[in-house]
Short mmCIF file of C-alpha atoms and ligand atoms in Angstrom, two decimals:
data_model
loop_
_atom_site.label_atom_id
_atom_site.label_comp_id
_atom_site.label_asym_id
_atom_site.label_seq_id
_atom_site.Cartn_x
_atom_site.Cartn_y
_atom_site.Cartn_z
CA MET A 829 6.55 -7.23 22.90
CA SER A 830 8.05 -6.05 19.48
CA ARG A 831 9.99 -3.42 18.41
CA LEU A 832 9.29 -2.44 14.79
CA LEU A 833 10.73 -0.52 11.98
CA VAL A 834 8.09 0.19 9.64
CA THR A 835 9.50 1.61 6.29
CA GLY A 836 7.36 3.74 3.92
CA GLY A 837 4.98 4.16 6.94
CA ALA A 838 3.91 7.71 5.59
CA GLY A 839 2.39 5.94 2.47
CA PHE A 840 -1.12 4.57 2.16
CA ILE A 841 -0.88 1.09 3.40
CA GLY A 842 2.07 2.05 5.82
CA ALA A 843 0.10 4.70 7.50
CA ASN A 844 -2.78 2.36 7.87
CA PHE A 845 -0.63 -0.28 9.35
CA VAL A 846 1.04 2.10 11.82
CA HIS A 847 -2.52 3.01 13.19
CA TYR A 848 -3.52 -0.50 13.07
CA TRP A 849 -0.51 -1.71 14.88
CA LEU A 850 -0.42 0.98 17.51
CA GLN A 851 -4.15 0.24 18.45
CA GLN A 852 -3.67 -3.67 18.31
CA HIS A 853 -0.33 -3.71 20.13
CA PRO A 854 -0.19 -0.92 22.25
CA ALA A 855 3.07 -1.98 24.35
CA ASP A 856 5.22 -2.16 20.98
CA ARG A 857 7.58 0.40 19.70
CA VAL A 858 6.91 1.51 16.22
CA VAL A 859 9.61 3.56 14.41
CA VAL A 860 8.60 4.79 10.84
CA LEU A 861 11.51 5.32 8.42
CA ASP A 862 10.04 7.24 5.27
CA LEU A 863 11.73 9.31 2.63
CA LEU A 864 8.60 11.25 2.08
CA THR A 865 8.76 11.15 -1.35
CA TYR A 866 5.55 12.63 -3.30
CA ALA A 867 3.48 9.41 -1.88
CA GLY A 868 4.65 10.03 1.60
CA ASN A 869 2.36 12.35 3.74
CA MET A 870 2.82 13.16 7.24
CA ALA A 871 -0.78 14.27 7.62
CA SER A 872 -1.60 10.39 7.24
CA LEU A 873 0.31 10.01 10.53
CA ALA A 874 -1.10 12.77 12.46
CA LEU A 875 -3.14 10.37 14.60
CA ALA A 876 0.00 8.66 15.72
CA ALA A 877 1.94 11.74 16.66
CA GLY A 878 0.96 12.04 20.38
CA ASN A 879 1.71 8.42 20.96
CA LEU A 880 4.98 7.77 23.01
CA GLN A 881 5.51 4.52 21.38
CA TYR A 882 5.96 6.09 17.90
CA ARG A 883 8.67 7.82 16.35
CA PHE A 884 9.16 9.25 12.92
CA VAL A 885 12.46 9.49 11.18
CA LYS A 886 12.75 11.00 7.71
CA GLY A 887 15.19 8.89 5.60
CA ASP A 888 15.84 6.39 2.66
CA ILE A 889 15.80 2.76 3.16
CA GLY A 890 18.96 2.72 0.96
CA ALA A 891 20.71 4.80 3.73
CA GLN A 892 22.27 1.69 5.16
CA GLY A 893 24.23 3.46 8.05
CA LEU A 894 20.94 5.12 9.12
CA VAL A 895 18.98 1.94 9.14
CA GLU A 896 21.73 0.17 11.25
CA GLU A 897 21.78 3.15 13.76
CA LEU A 898 18.16 2.74 14.13
CA LEU A 899 18.29 -0.91 14.62
CA VAL A 900 20.73 -0.59 17.35
CA GLY A 901 19.82 2.49 18.89
CA GLU A 902 15.98 1.46 19.26
CA GLU A 903 16.80 -2.29 19.69
CA LEU A 904 14.52 -3.05 16.96
CA ASP A 905 13.68 -6.65 16.09
CA THR A 906 11.14 -6.38 13.32
CA ILE A 907 11.25 -4.76 9.89
CA VAL A 908 8.01 -4.44 8.01
CA ASN A 909 9.06 -2.93 4.75
CA PHE A 910 6.45 -1.11 2.87
CA ALA A 911 8.62 1.54 1.18
CA ALA A 912 8.38 1.28 -2.53
CA GLU A 913 7.71 3.34 -5.65
CA SER A 914 4.07 1.97 -6.08
CA HIS A 915 2.24 3.28 -9.12
CA VAL A 916 2.41 1.30 -12.41
CA ASP A 917 1.70 4.45 -14.86
CA ARG A 918 4.86 6.15 -12.91
CA SER A 919 6.77 3.14 -13.44
CA ILE A 920 6.12 3.28 -17.34
CA SER A 921 6.94 6.90 -17.87
CA GLY A 922 9.93 6.79 -15.48
CA PRO A 923 11.20 3.50 -14.09
CA ASP A 924 14.53 4.72 -12.53
CA PRO A 925 13.21 5.31 -9.03
CA PHE A 926 11.60 2.03 -9.08
CA ILE A 927 14.92 0.39 -9.56
CA ASP A 928 16.80 2.65 -6.96
CA THR A 929 14.11 2.21 -3.99
CA ASN A 930 12.48 -0.94 -4.69
CA ILE A 931 15.58 -3.21 -5.73
CA VAL A 932 18.71 -1.30 -4.47
CA GLY A 933 17.06 0.19 -1.61
CA THR A 934 15.45 -3.15 -0.47
CA HIS A 935 18.91 -4.57 -0.95
CA LYS A 936 20.51 -2.02 1.20
CA LEU A 937 17.89 -2.73 3.93
CA LEU A 938 18.48 -6.42 3.85
CA LYS A 939 22.46 -5.68 4.19
CA ALA A 940 21.60 -3.45 7.21
CA ALA A 941 19.53 -6.29 8.69
CA LYS A 942 22.16 -8.88 8.20
CA GLU A 943 24.86 -6.59 9.32
CA ILE A 944 23.20 -5.89 12.73
CA TRP A 945 21.05 -9.06 13.43
CA LEU A 946 23.31 -11.78 12.04
CA ASP A 947 26.77 -10.34 12.01
CA GLY A 948 26.78 -7.57 14.51
CA PRO A 949 25.87 -6.23 17.85
CA MET A 950 22.36 -8.10 18.01
CA ALA A 951 23.38 -11.35 16.60
CA GLY A 952 21.48 -14.43 18.13
CA ARG A 953 18.63 -12.28 19.04
CA ALA A 954 15.14 -13.23 17.48
CA HIS A 955 14.32 -10.99 14.51
CA ARG A 956 11.94 -10.94 11.54
CA PHE A 957 12.44 -9.03 8.22
CA HIS A 958 8.95 -9.02 6.64
CA HIS A 959 8.69 -7.79 2.84
CA VAL A 960 5.38 -6.42 1.58
CA SER A 961 4.83 -7.28 -2.15
CA THR A 962 2.20 -7.46 -4.69
CA ASP A 963 0.35 -9.95 -6.54
CA GLU A 964 1.48 -8.08 -9.65
CA VAL A 965 4.85 -10.14 -9.57
CA TYR A 966 2.95 -13.20 -10.95
CA GLY A 967 1.81 -11.43 -14.22
CA SER A 968 -1.59 -11.61 -15.97
CA LEU A 969 -4.35 -14.13 -15.88
CA THR A 970 -6.98 -14.95 -18.40
CA SER A 971 -10.57 -15.15 -17.37
CA GLU A 972 -10.15 -19.06 -17.37
CA ASP A 973 -6.83 -19.10 -15.31
CA PRO A 974 -6.92 -20.28 -11.66
CA PRO A 975 -5.89 -17.57 -9.42
CA PHE A 976 -2.32 -16.92 -8.37
CA ALA A 977 -1.01 -19.22 -5.78
CA GLU A 978 2.37 -18.87 -3.90
CA THR A 979 3.79 -21.45 -6.44
CA THR A 980 2.81 -19.43 -9.53
CA PRO A 981 5.96 -18.72 -11.34
CA TYR A 982 6.79 -15.03 -11.41
CA ALA A 983 5.99 -13.26 -14.75
CA PRO A 984 6.22 -9.52 -14.11
CA ASN A 985 4.89 -7.10 -17.11
CA SER A 986 5.70 -3.57 -15.80
CA PRO A 987 8.80 -1.92 -14.42
CA TYR A 988 6.87 -1.70 -11.10
CA SER A 989 6.16 -5.38 -10.81
CA ALA A 990 9.46 -6.31 -12.05
CA SER A 991 11.12 -4.40 -9.61
CA LYS A 992 8.91 -5.69 -6.91
CA ALA A 993 9.80 -9.14 -8.35
CA ALA A 994 13.53 -8.48 -7.91
CA SER A 995 13.17 -7.42 -4.41
CA ASP A 996 11.18 -10.50 -3.51
CA HIS A 997 13.94 -12.66 -4.92
CA LEU A 998 16.50 -10.77 -3.02
CA VAL A 999 14.54 -11.23 0.33
CA ARG A 1000 14.39 -14.95 -0.43
CA SER A 1001 18.10 -15.16 -1.25
CA TYR A 1002 19.03 -13.48 2.18
CA HIS A 1003 17.08 -16.19 4.00
CA HIS A 1004 18.53 -19.09 1.86
CA THR A 1005 22.19 -17.73 1.82
CA TYR A 1006 22.74 -15.97 5.19
CA GLY A 1007 19.72 -17.36 7.12
CA LEU A 1008 17.99 -14.15 7.79
CA ALA A 1009 14.57 -14.60 9.21
CA VAL A 1010 12.40 -13.38 6.51
CA THR A 1011 8.76 -13.59 5.55
CA THR A 1012 6.95 -12.07 2.25
CA SER A 1013 3.32 -11.33 1.43
CA ASN A 1014 1.92 -10.83 -1.91
CA CYS A 1015 -1.29 -9.03 -1.63
CA SER A 1016 -3.87 -7.68 -4.29
CA ASN A 1017 -5.07 -4.17 -4.77
CA ASN A 1018 -5.94 -2.35 -1.50
CA TYR A 1019 -8.54 0.42 -1.04
CA GLY A 1020 -9.44 2.63 1.91
CA PRO A 1021 -8.43 5.64 3.87
CA PHE A 1022 -5.16 7.74 2.76
CA GLN A 1023 -4.67 6.22 -0.50
CA PHE A 1024 -3.04 8.72 -2.79
CA PRO A 1025 -5.50 10.17 -5.61
CA GLU A 1026 -3.50 8.88 -8.43
CA LYS A 1027 -4.80 5.24 -7.90
CA LEU A 1028 -8.18 4.25 -9.41
CA ILE A 1029 -10.76 4.55 -6.48
CA PRO A 1030 -9.77 7.74 -4.77
CA LEU A 1031 -9.07 9.05 -8.36
CA VAL A 1032 -12.67 8.37 -9.32
CA LEU A 1033 -14.22 9.84 -6.04
CA ILE A 1034 -12.48 13.03 -6.29
CA ASN A 1035 -13.01 13.65 -10.03
CA ILE A 1036 -16.74 12.97 -9.47
CA LEU A 1037 -16.87 15.70 -6.97
CA HIS A 1038 -14.97 18.13 -9.39
CA GLY A 1039 -17.06 17.00 -12.31
CA LYS A 1040 -13.83 15.66 -14.08
CA PRO A 1041 -13.78 12.69 -16.53
CA LEU A 1042 -13.38 9.30 -15.08
CA PRO A 1043 -10.60 7.84 -17.29
CA ILE A 1044 -11.10 4.22 -18.12
CA TYR A 1045 -8.16 2.50 -19.84
CA GLY A 1046 -8.74 0.48 -22.80
CA ASP A 1047 -11.91 -1.49 -22.87
CA GLY A 1048 -12.47 -1.34 -19.05
CA LEU A 1049 -12.67 -5.11 -18.60
CA ASN A 1050 -9.37 -5.68 -16.81
CA VAL A 1051 -9.97 -7.26 -13.46
CA ARG A 1052 -8.52 -6.69 -10.09
CA ASP A 1053 -9.09 -8.24 -6.67
CA TRP A 1054 -9.93 -5.59 -4.29
CA LEU A 1055 -9.03 -5.71 -0.43
CA TYR A 1056 -9.80 -3.19 2.22
CA VAL A 1057 -6.52 -2.01 3.78
CA ASP A 1058 -7.11 -3.13 7.35
CA ASP A 1059 -7.29 -6.70 6.14
CA HIS A 1060 -4.01 -6.48 4.66
CA CYS A 1061 -2.75 -5.08 7.97
CA ARG A 1062 -4.23 -8.02 9.75
CA GLY A 1063 -2.74 -10.38 7.15
CA ILE A 1064 0.77 -9.08 7.87
CA ASP A 1065 -0.08 -9.31 11.63
CA LEU A 1066 -0.82 -12.81 11.37
CA ILE A 1067 2.27 -13.67 9.24
CA LEU A 1068 4.36 -11.66 11.88
CA GLN A 1069 2.99 -13.95 14.83
CA ASN A 1070 2.60 -17.10 13.22
CA GLY A 1071 4.01 -17.41 9.68
CA LYS A 1072 6.93 -19.80 8.85
CA ILE A 1073 10.36 -18.10 8.36
CA GLY A 1074 11.44 -18.26 4.75
CA GLU A 1075 7.73 -18.52 3.54
CA VAL A 1076 5.63 -16.43 1.22
CA TYR A 1077 1.97 -15.81 1.96
CA ASN A 1078 -0.69 -14.59 -0.50
CA ILE A 1079 -3.29 -12.08 0.77
CA GLY A 1080 -6.26 -11.40 -1.19
CA GLY A 1081 -10.19 -10.34 -1.05
CA ASN A 1082 -11.81 -12.94 -2.95
CA ASN A 1083 -13.46 -9.94 -4.66
CA GLU A 1084 -12.79 -9.63 -8.28
CA TRP A 1085 -14.24 -6.64 -10.43
CA THR A 1086 -13.75 -5.24 -13.71
CA ASN A 1087 -12.42 -1.55 -13.84
CA ILE A 1088 -15.58 -0.35 -15.52
CA ASP A 1089 -18.02 -2.18 -13.01
CA ILE A 1090 -16.18 -0.91 -9.88
CA VAL A 1091 -16.21 2.70 -11.45
CA LYS A 1092 -19.88 2.40 -11.98
CA HIS A 1093 -20.47 1.02 -8.50
CA LEU A 1094 -18.66 4.02 -7.03
CA CYS A 1095 -20.73 6.44 -9.29
CA GLY A 1096 -23.98 4.82 -8.05
CA LEU A 1097 -22.84 5.39 -4.44
CA MET A 1098 -21.77 8.78 -4.99
CA ASP A 1099 -25.17 9.61 -6.53
CA GLU A 1100 -26.69 8.09 -3.56
CA VAL A 1101 -24.73 10.21 -1.09
CA LEU A 1102 -24.84 13.35 -3.21
CA GLY A 1103 -28.73 12.96 -3.75
CA ALA A 1104 -29.24 12.85 0.27
CA ASP A 1105 -26.94 15.77 1.01
CA ALA A 1106 -27.59 19.24 -0.66
CA GLY A 1107 -24.82 20.75 1.26
CA LEU A 1108 -22.30 18.62 -0.26
CA VAL A 1109 -23.56 19.39 -3.81
CA ALA A 1110 -23.47 23.12 -2.89
CA ARG A 1111 -19.75 22.71 -1.87
CA PHE A 1112 -18.98 20.96 -5.14
CA PRO A 1113 -20.96 22.89 -7.81
CA GLN A 1114 -19.29 21.01 -10.78
CA THR A 1115 -20.39 17.57 -9.71
CA PRO A 1116 -22.93 16.31 -12.15
CA ALA A 1117 -25.54 16.00 -9.53
CA ALA A 1118 -25.43 19.79 -9.19
CA ALA A 1119 -26.85 19.82 -12.75
CA GLY A 1120 -29.23 16.90 -12.13
CA LYS A 1121 -26.90 14.58 -13.88
CA ARG A 1122 -25.52 10.89 -12.97
CA SER A 1123 -22.14 10.70 -11.99
CA ASP A 1124 -21.50 7.78 -14.77
CA SER A 1125 -21.88 10.49 -17.30
CA LEU A 1126 -18.32 11.59 -16.73
CA ILE A 1127 -16.99 8.06 -17.70
CA SER A 1128 -14.54 8.39 -20.61
CA TYR A 1129 -12.81 5.69 -22.31
CA VAL A 1130 -8.98 6.55 -22.89
CA GLN A 1131 -6.04 4.85 -24.32
CA ASP A 1132 -5.02 1.76 -22.69
CA ARG A 1133 -2.05 1.51 -20.25
CA ALA A 1134 0.94 -0.02 -22.05
CA GLY A 1135 1.35 -3.63 -21.13
CA HIS A 1136 -1.79 -3.53 -19.06
CA ASP A 1137 -2.23 -6.64 -17.13
CA ARG A 1138 -5.79 -8.24 -17.89
CA ARG A 1139 -6.55 -9.80 -14.62
CA TYR A 1140 -5.32 -10.39 -11.10
CA ALA A 1141 -6.78 -12.86 -8.76
CA ILE A 1142 -5.31 -14.45 -5.47
CA ASP A 1143 -5.72 -17.84 -4.23
CA ALA A 1144 -5.22 -17.26 -0.32
CA THR A 1145 -5.75 -20.93 0.73
CA LYS A 1146 -2.23 -21.21 2.39
CA SER A 1147 -2.77 -17.94 4.51
CA ARG A 1148 -6.29 -19.34 5.48
CA GLY A 1149 -5.08 -22.71 6.24
CA GLU A 1150 -1.84 -21.72 8.19
CA LEU A 1151 -2.77 -18.45 9.67
CA GLY A 1152 -6.31 -18.60 9.74
CA TYR A 1153 -6.49 -15.27 7.53
CA LEU A 1154 -9.81 -14.40 6.11
CA PRO A 1155 -10.90 -10.92 5.00
CA GLU A 1156 -13.19 -9.26 7.57
CA GLU A 1157 -14.47 -6.34 5.91
CA SER A 1158 -17.23 -7.15 3.20
CA PHE A 1159 -16.64 -5.00 -0.07
CA GLN A 1160 -19.95 -3.26 0.36
CA SER A 1161 -19.11 -1.95 3.75
CA GLY A 1162 -15.45 -1.37 2.97
CA ILE A 1163 -16.28 0.64 -0.07
CA ARG A 1164 -18.87 2.77 1.95
CA LYS A 1165 -16.52 3.47 4.82
CA THR A 1166 -13.86 4.40 1.98
CA VAL A 1167 -16.47 6.85 0.27
CA ALA A 1168 -17.44 8.28 3.73
CA TRP A 1169 -13.67 8.82 4.52
CA TYR A 1170 -13.06 10.83 1.52
CA LEU A 1171 -16.05 13.03 2.01
CA ASN A 1172 -14.93 13.39 5.53
CA HIS A 1173 -11.41 14.34 4.94
CA GLU A 1174 -11.51 16.83 2.25
CA ALA A 1175 -8.61 18.68 3.94
CA TRP A 1176 -6.45 15.62 3.49
CA TRP A 1177 -6.89 15.11 -0.08
CA GLN A 1178 -7.23 18.81 -1.14
CA ALA A 1179 -3.74 19.34 0.27
CA VAL A 1180 -2.61 16.38 -1.77
CA MET A 1181 -4.16 17.84 -4.86
CA ASP A 1182 -2.83 21.23 -4.69
CA GLY A 1183 0.54 19.96 -3.65
CA SER A 1184 0.69 22.02 -0.36
CA TYR A 1185 0.99 18.76 1.94
CA HIS A 1186 4.44 18.21 0.49
CA GLN A 1187 5.75 21.86 0.27
CA GLU A 1188 4.60 22.40 3.93
CA TRP A 1189 6.39 19.33 5.33
CA LEU A 1190 9.46 19.85 3.11
CA ALA A 1191 9.53 23.56 4.18
CA GLN A 1192 9.68 22.45 7.69
CA GLN A 1193 13.03 20.75 6.67
CA TYR A 1194 12.77 17.56 8.69
CA GLY A 1195 15.81 16.69 10.72
CA ASP A 1196 16.46 13.03 11.23
CA ASP A 1197 13.95 12.82 13.86
CA GLU A 1198 10.38 14.24 14.10
CA ARG A 1199 7.28 13.40 15.68
P1 NAD B 1372 2.63 4.32 -1.31
O1 NAD B 1372 3.29 4.78 -2.70
O2 NAD B 1372 1.28 4.98 -1.07
O3 NAD B 1372 3.69 4.80 -0.37
C1 NAD B 1372 5.05 4.20 -0.24
C2 NAD B 1372 5.79 5.05 0.71
O4 NAD B 1372 7.32 4.77 0.70
C3 NAD B 1372 5.73 6.47 0.58
O5 NAD B 1372 5.51 6.99 2.06
C4 NAD B 1372 7.12 7.09 0.23
O6 NAD B 1372 7.41 8.10 0.77
C5 NAD B 1372 7.95 5.84 0.99
N1 NAD B 1372 9.22 5.65 0.33
C6 NAD B 1372 9.32 5.62 -1.12
N2 NAD B 1372 10.67 5.51 -1.45
C7 NAD B 1372 11.44 5.35 -0.18
C8 NAD B 1372 12.73 5.01 0.26
N3 NAD B 1372 13.77 4.88 -0.76
N4 NAD B 1372 13.09 5.12 1.56
C9 NAD B 1372 12.04 5.30 2.45
N5 NAD B 1372 10.62 5.52 2.06
C10 NAD B 1372 10.35 5.48 0.79
O7 NAD B 1372 2.47 2.80 -1.49
P2 NAD B 1372 1.28 1.80 -0.93
O8 NAD B 1372 0.33 1.77 -1.80
O9 NAD B 1372 1.23 2.07 0.54
O10 NAD B 1372 2.06 0.62 -0.82
C11 NAD B 1372 3.12 -0.17 0.18
C12 NAD B 1372 3.59 -1.35 -0.15
O11 NAD B 1372 2.61 -2.51 -0.54
C13 NAD B 1372 4.46 -1.35 -1.51
O12 NAD B 1372 5.62 -1.97 -1.36
C14 NAD B 1372 3.76 -1.95 -2.62
O13 NAD B 1372 4.57 -2.50 -3.68
C15 NAD B 1372 3.02 -2.77 -1.77
N6 NAD B 1372 1.36 -3.09 -2.33
C16 NAD B 1372 0.57 -2.36 -2.63
C17 NAD B 1372 -0.87 -2.57 -2.98
C18 NAD B 1372 -1.60 -1.34 -3.25
O14 NAD B 1372 -2.83 -1.73 -3.54
N7 NAD B 1372 -1.43 -0.25 -2.97
C19 NAD B 1372 -1.02 -3.67 -3.13
C20 NAD B 1372 -0.15 -4.87 -2.65
C21 NAD B 1372 1.24 -4.42 -2.25
P1 TYD B 1373 -4.37 1.29 -10.29
O1 TYD B 1373 -5.10 1.89 -8.99
O2 TYD B 1373 -3.44 2.28 -10.80
O3 TYD B 1373 -3.76 0.06 -9.55
P2 TYD B 1373 -2.89 -1.25 -10.39
O4 TYD B 1373 -2.43 -0.89 -11.61
O5 TYD B 1373 -1.69 -1.45 -9.42
O6 TYD B 1373 -3.82 -2.44 -10.55
O7 TYD B 1373 -5.06 0.69 -11.35
C1 TYD B 1373 -6.24 -0.16 -11.02
C2 TYD B 1373 -6.85 -0.57 -12.36
O8 TYD B 1373 -7.47 0.51 -12.88
C3 TYD B 1373 -5.79 -0.88 -13.36
O9 TYD B 1373 -6.38 -1.90 -14.25
C4 TYD B 1373 -5.74 0.25 -14.13
C5 TYD B 1373 -6.98 1.01 -14.08
N1 TYD B 1373 -7.16 2.25 -14.22
C6 TYD B 1373 -8.10 3.03 -15.00
O10 TYD B 1373 -8.67 2.45 -15.91
N2 TYD B 1373 -7.95 4.51 -14.99
C7 TYD B 1373 -7.12 5.06 -14.26
O11 TYD B 1373 -7.30 6.39 -14.24
C8 TYD B 1373 -6.41 4.59 -13.36
C9 TYD B 1373 -5.52 5.15 -12.36
C10 TYD B 1373 -6.54 3.06 -13.32
#
């Protein structure tokens, strides 16, 4: 039985992980620590709210004292660190929070873990610090390059990936220098329920419904490897159960798409769904289907992202060989599930779009402990 601190648990992957973990490991304690930045959304955790094994704490991973109190008070033996600033475009226009949370915050979290698990009241007990990172730390591939392996040298290109790279190095150093029991995973692009609609897939789905342009950066030929979020959660689970301390594991979908192809694929799926559901079209009168048009008529090429990485691809041979990791969800089924989820959870994303998800929760003035 484990007792987990899940940081960033109100974000996209963190919330999916909380639901995954409570279902797969019902005897485990799950304490979420989340600052509720713009990307944190309590509505994403609503399903967990009644579970007695779950507790939500609003707070910063950089608040070392708070983290130490939680580790001791809850007798936590595992940290899964999802908390981060995660959007590349935001890191280009305003890198400071990326440095504060991804680098300084992660370092404070490591210091808290060392203080309690190595030097303090819980010294000698088994523990694990799992750090959730990204394939973006490895930089950019050409179409001929082999995919990223765990041995690929780091070459981050955006303030986001540079800040994640720095945090990965700090995590590594706390193992090598102090003996903290760490593991790190570097994963490819995730998609699925609860993803904030600034990221490509939910942005495209919601813009189609509203008849808004689908912005394609540059020539649209940048390549990403897409993984259904539950497969990422399973990969982390396997690392927590069987991963070797101090090791890094790549997690990927073996599923490379150019941006333009994925957007066209989403347009086709949406046309299919809208074509079969007159009620849906009536609810979204601006959607192209309402005027007898195709969704891909909204595609609009825009200025490229500064420093835009051309291609990411993951070689997950090590995770497959050592942990038996393989993605379970096919892209065809995962993307259909995702489209269906967004269509069935309009209240979730409408609240995000109009900002009420946040004001509501902020207005309730979270104390330090909320369910
Ligand atoms: P997200 O932006 O949706 O969520 C981040 C969460 O962290 C939010 O709930 C936010 O409130 C919280 N947070 C931010 N700063 C905090 C702080 N200082 N203290 C406590 N909580 C804080 O991000 P995501 O897409 O769910 O990504 C989660 C993690 O996975 C990140 O570390 C990211 O680098 C990594 N990752 C993401 C992807 C992807 O495709 N989204 C792929 C690989 C790795
Ligand atoms: P994104 O979802 O922001 O993830 P990341 O930058 O971490 O890979 O973007 C995925 C790809 O889609 C990336 O190559 C940038 C591109 N993109 C667009 O072309 N238009 C958009 O509006 C967005 C948000 C992304």
